[in-house]
mmCIF file with all atom_site columns, C-alpha atoms in Angstrom:
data_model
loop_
_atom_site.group_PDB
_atom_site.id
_atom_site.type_symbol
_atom_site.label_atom_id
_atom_site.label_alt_id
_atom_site.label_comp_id
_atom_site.label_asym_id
_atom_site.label_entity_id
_atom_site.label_seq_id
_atom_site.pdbx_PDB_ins_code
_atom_site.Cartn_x
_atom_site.Cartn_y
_atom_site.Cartn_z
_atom_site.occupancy
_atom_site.B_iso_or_equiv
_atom_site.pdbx_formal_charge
_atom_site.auth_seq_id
_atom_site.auth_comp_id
_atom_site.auth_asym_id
_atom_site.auth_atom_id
_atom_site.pdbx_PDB_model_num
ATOM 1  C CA . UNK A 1 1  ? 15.717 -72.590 27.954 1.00 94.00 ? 1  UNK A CA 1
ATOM 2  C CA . UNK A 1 2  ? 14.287 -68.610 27.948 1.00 94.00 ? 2  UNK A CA 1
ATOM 3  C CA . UNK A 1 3  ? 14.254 -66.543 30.760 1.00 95.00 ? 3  UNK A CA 1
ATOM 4  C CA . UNK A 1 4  ? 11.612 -63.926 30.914 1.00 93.00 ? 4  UNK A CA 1
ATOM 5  C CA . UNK A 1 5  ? 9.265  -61.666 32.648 1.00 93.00 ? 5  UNK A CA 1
ATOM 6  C CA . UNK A 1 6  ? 6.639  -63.576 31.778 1.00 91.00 ? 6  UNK A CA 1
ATOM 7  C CA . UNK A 1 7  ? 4.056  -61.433 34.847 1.00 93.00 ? 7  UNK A CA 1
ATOM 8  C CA . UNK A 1 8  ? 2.286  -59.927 32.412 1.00 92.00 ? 8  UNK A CA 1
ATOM 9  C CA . UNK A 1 9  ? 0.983  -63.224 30.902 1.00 92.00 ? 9  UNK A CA 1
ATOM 10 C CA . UNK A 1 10 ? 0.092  -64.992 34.284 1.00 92.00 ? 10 UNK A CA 1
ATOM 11 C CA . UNK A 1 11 ? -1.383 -61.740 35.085 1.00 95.00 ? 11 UNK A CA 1
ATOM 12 C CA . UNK A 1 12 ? -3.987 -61.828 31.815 1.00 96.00 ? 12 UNK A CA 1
ATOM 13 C CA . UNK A 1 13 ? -3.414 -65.014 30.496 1.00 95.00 ? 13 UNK A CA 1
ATOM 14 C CA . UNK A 1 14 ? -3.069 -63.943 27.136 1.00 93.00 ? 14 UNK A CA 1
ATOM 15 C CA . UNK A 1 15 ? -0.197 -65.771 24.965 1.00 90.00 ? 15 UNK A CA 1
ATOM 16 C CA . UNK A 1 16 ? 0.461  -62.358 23.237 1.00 90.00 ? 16 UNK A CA 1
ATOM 17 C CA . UNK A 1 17 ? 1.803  -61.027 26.594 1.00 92.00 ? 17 UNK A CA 1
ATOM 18 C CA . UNK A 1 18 ? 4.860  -64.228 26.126 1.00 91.00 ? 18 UNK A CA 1
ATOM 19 C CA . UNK A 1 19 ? 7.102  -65.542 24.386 1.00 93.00 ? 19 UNK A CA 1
ATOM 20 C CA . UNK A 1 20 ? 5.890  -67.573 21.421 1.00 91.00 ? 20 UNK A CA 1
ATOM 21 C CA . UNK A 1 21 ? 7.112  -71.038 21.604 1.00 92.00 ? 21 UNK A CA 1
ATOM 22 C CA . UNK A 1 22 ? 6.164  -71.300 17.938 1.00 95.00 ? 22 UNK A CA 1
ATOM 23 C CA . UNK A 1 23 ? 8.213  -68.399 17.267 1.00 94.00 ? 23 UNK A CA 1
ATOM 24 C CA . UNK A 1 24 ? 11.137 -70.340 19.225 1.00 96.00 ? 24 UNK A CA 1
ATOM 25 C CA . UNK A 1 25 ? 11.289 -72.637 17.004 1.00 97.00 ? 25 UNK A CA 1
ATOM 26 C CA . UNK A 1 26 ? 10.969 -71.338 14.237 1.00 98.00 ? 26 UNK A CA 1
ATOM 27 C CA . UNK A 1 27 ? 14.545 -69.239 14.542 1.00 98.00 ? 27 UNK A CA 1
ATOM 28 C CA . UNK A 1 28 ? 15.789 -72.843 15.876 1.00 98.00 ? 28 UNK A CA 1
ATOM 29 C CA . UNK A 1 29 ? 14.149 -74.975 12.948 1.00 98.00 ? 29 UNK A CA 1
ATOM 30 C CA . UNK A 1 30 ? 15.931 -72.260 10.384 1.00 98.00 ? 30 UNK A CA 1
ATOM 31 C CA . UNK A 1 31 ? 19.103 -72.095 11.674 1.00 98.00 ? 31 UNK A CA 1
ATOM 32 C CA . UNK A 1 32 ? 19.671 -76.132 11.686 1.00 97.00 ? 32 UNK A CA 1
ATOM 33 C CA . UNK A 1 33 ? 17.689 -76.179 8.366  1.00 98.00 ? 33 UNK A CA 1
ATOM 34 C CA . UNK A 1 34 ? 20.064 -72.870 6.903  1.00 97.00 ? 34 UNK A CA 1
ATOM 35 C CA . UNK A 1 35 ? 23.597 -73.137 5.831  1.00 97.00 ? 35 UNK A CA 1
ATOM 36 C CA . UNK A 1 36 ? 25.435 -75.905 6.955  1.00 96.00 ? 36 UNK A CA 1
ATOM 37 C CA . UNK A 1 37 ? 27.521 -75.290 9.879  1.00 96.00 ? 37 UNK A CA 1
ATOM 38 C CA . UNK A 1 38 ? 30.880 -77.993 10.690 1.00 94.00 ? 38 UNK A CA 1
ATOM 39 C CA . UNK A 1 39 ? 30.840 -77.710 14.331 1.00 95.00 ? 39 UNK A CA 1
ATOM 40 C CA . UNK A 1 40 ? 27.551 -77.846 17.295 1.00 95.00 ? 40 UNK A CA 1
ATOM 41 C CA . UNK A 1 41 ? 29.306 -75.238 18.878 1.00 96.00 ? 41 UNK A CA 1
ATOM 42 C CA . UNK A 1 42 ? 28.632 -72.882 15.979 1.00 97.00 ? 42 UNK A CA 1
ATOM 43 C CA . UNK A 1 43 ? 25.156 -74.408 15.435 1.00 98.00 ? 43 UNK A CA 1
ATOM 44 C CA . UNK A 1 44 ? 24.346 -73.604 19.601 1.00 98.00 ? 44 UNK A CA 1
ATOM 45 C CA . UNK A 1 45 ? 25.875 -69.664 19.647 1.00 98.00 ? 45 UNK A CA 1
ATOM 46 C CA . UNK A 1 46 ? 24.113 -68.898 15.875 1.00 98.00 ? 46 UNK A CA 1
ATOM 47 C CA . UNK A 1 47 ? 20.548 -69.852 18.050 1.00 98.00 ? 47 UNK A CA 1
ATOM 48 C CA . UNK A 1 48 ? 21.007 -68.577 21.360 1.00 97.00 ? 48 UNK A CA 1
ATOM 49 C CA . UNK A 1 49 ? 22.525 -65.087 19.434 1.00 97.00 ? 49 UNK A CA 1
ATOM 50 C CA . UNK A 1 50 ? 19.083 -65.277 17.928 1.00 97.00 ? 50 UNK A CA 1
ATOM 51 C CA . UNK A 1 51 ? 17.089 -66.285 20.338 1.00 97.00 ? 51 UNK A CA 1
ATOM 52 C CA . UNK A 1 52 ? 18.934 -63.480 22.438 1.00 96.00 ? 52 UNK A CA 1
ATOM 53 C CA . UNK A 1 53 ? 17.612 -60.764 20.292 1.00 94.00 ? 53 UNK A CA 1
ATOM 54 C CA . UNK A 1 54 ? 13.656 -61.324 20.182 1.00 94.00 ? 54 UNK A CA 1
ATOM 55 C CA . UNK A 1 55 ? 11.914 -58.794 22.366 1.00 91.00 ? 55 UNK A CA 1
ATOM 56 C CA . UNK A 1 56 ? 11.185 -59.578 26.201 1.00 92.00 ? 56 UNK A CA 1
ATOM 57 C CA . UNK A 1 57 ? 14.260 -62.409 26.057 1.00 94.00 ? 57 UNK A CA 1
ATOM 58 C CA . UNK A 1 58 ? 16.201 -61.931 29.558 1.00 94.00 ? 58 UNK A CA 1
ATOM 59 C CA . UNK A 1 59 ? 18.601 -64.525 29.079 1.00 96.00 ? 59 UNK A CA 1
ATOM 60 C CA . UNK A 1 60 ? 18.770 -67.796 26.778 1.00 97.00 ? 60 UNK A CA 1
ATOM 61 C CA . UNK A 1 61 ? 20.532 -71.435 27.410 1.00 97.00 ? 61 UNK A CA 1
ATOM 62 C CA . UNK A 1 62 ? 20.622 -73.407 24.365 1.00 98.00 ? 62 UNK A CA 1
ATOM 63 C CA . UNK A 1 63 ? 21.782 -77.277 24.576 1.00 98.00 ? 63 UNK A CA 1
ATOM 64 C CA . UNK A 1 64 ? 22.459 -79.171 21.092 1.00 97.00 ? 64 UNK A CA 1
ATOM 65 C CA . UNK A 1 65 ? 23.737 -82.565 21.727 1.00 95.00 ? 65 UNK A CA 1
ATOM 66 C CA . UNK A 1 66 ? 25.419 -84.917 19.303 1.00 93.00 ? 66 UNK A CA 1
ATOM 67 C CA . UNK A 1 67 ? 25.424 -88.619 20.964 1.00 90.00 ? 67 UNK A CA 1
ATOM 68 C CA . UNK A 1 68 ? 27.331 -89.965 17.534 1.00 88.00 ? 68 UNK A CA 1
ATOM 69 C CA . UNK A 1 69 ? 30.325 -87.709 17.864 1.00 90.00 ? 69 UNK A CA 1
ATOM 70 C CA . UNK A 1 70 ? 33.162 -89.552 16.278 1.00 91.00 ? 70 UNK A CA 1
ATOM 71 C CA . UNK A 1 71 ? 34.977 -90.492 19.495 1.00 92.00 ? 71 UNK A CA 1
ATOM 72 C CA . UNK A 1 72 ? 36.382 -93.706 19.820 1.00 93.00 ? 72 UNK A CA 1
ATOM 73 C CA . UNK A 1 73 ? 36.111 -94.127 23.526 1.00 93.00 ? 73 UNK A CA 1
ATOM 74 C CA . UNK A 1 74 ? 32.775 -95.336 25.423 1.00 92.00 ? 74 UNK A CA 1
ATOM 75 C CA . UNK A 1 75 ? 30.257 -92.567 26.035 1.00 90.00 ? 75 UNK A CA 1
ATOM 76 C CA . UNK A 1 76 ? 26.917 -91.614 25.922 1.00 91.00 ? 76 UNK A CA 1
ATOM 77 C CA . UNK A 1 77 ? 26.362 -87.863 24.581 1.00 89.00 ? 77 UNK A CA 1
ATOM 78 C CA . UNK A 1 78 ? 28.357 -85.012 23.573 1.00 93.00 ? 78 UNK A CA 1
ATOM 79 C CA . UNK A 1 79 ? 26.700 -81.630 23.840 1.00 94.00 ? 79 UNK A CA 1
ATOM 80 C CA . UNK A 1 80 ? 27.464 -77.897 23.769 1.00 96.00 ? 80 UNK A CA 1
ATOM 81 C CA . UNK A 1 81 ? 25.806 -75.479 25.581 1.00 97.00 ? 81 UNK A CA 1
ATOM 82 C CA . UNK A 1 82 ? 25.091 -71.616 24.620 1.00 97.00 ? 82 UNK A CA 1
ATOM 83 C CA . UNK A 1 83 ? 24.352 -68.990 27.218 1.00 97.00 ? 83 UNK A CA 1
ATOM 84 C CA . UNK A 1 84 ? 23.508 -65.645 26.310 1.00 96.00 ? 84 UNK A CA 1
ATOM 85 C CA . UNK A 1 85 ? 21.830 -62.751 28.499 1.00 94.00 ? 85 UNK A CA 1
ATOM 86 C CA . UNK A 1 86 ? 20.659 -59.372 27.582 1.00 88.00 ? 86 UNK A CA 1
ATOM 87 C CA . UNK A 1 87 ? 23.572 -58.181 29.942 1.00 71.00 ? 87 UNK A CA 1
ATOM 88 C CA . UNK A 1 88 ? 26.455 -60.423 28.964 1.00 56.00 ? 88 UNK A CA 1
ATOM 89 C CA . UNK A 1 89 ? 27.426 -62.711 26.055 1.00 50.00 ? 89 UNK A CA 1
ATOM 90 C CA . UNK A 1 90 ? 29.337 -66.276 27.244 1.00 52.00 ? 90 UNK A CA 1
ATOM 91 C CA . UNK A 1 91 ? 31.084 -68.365 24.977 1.00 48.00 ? 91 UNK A CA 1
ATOM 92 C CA . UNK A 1 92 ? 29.112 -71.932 24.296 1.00 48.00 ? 92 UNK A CA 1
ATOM 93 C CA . UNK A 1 93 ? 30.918 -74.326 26.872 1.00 47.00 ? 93 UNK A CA 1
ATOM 94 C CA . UNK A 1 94 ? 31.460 -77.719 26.048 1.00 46.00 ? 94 UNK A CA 1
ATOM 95 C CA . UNK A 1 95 ? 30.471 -80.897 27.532 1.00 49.00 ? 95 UNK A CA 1
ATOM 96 C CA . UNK A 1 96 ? 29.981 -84.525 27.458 1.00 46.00 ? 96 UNK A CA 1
ATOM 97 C CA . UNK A 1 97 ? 26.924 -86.799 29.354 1.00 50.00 ? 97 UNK A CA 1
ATOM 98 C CA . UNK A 1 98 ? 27.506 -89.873 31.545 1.00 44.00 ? 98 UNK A CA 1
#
């Protein structure tokens, strides 16, 4: 998830006054394709850091979910989730699904 000011675009309606999704992931796309990485949490921070940094980003969320974790108790999804704003960085906090 992006936050942005995105008034410019409803404004116009031009896609070069947003965000590109393309361009989104793209810097996703290489980091999971780039140098393998052990844990999600690492995998979630390395793209929201990046996705933090492109111009007219207020904030990022970034979710990666691993639903074959090796835990040997019943569940249905593991994930990690990256928050980063312009104003603050969080650490990735970790959860698991229903």
């Amino acid at each position: 998830m992006v936050w942005t000011d995105f008034s410019a675009a409803t404004a116009s309606d031009e896609i070069s006054e947003t965000i590109s999704y393309v361009d989104l992931a793209d810097i996703a796309v290489a980091v999971v394709e780039g140098p393998s990485l052990d844990l999600i949490e690492t995998l979630a921070a390395t793209i929201a850091d990046r996705l933090n940094d492109l111009a007219g980003v207020i904030a990022v969320e970034v979710t990666v979910h691993k639903p074959d974790a090796p835990i040997h108790h019943p569940f249905t999804d593991v994930r990690v989730v990256a928050r980063r704003s312009q104003k603050s960085s969080q650490r990735p906090v970790a959860g698991t699904g229903q």
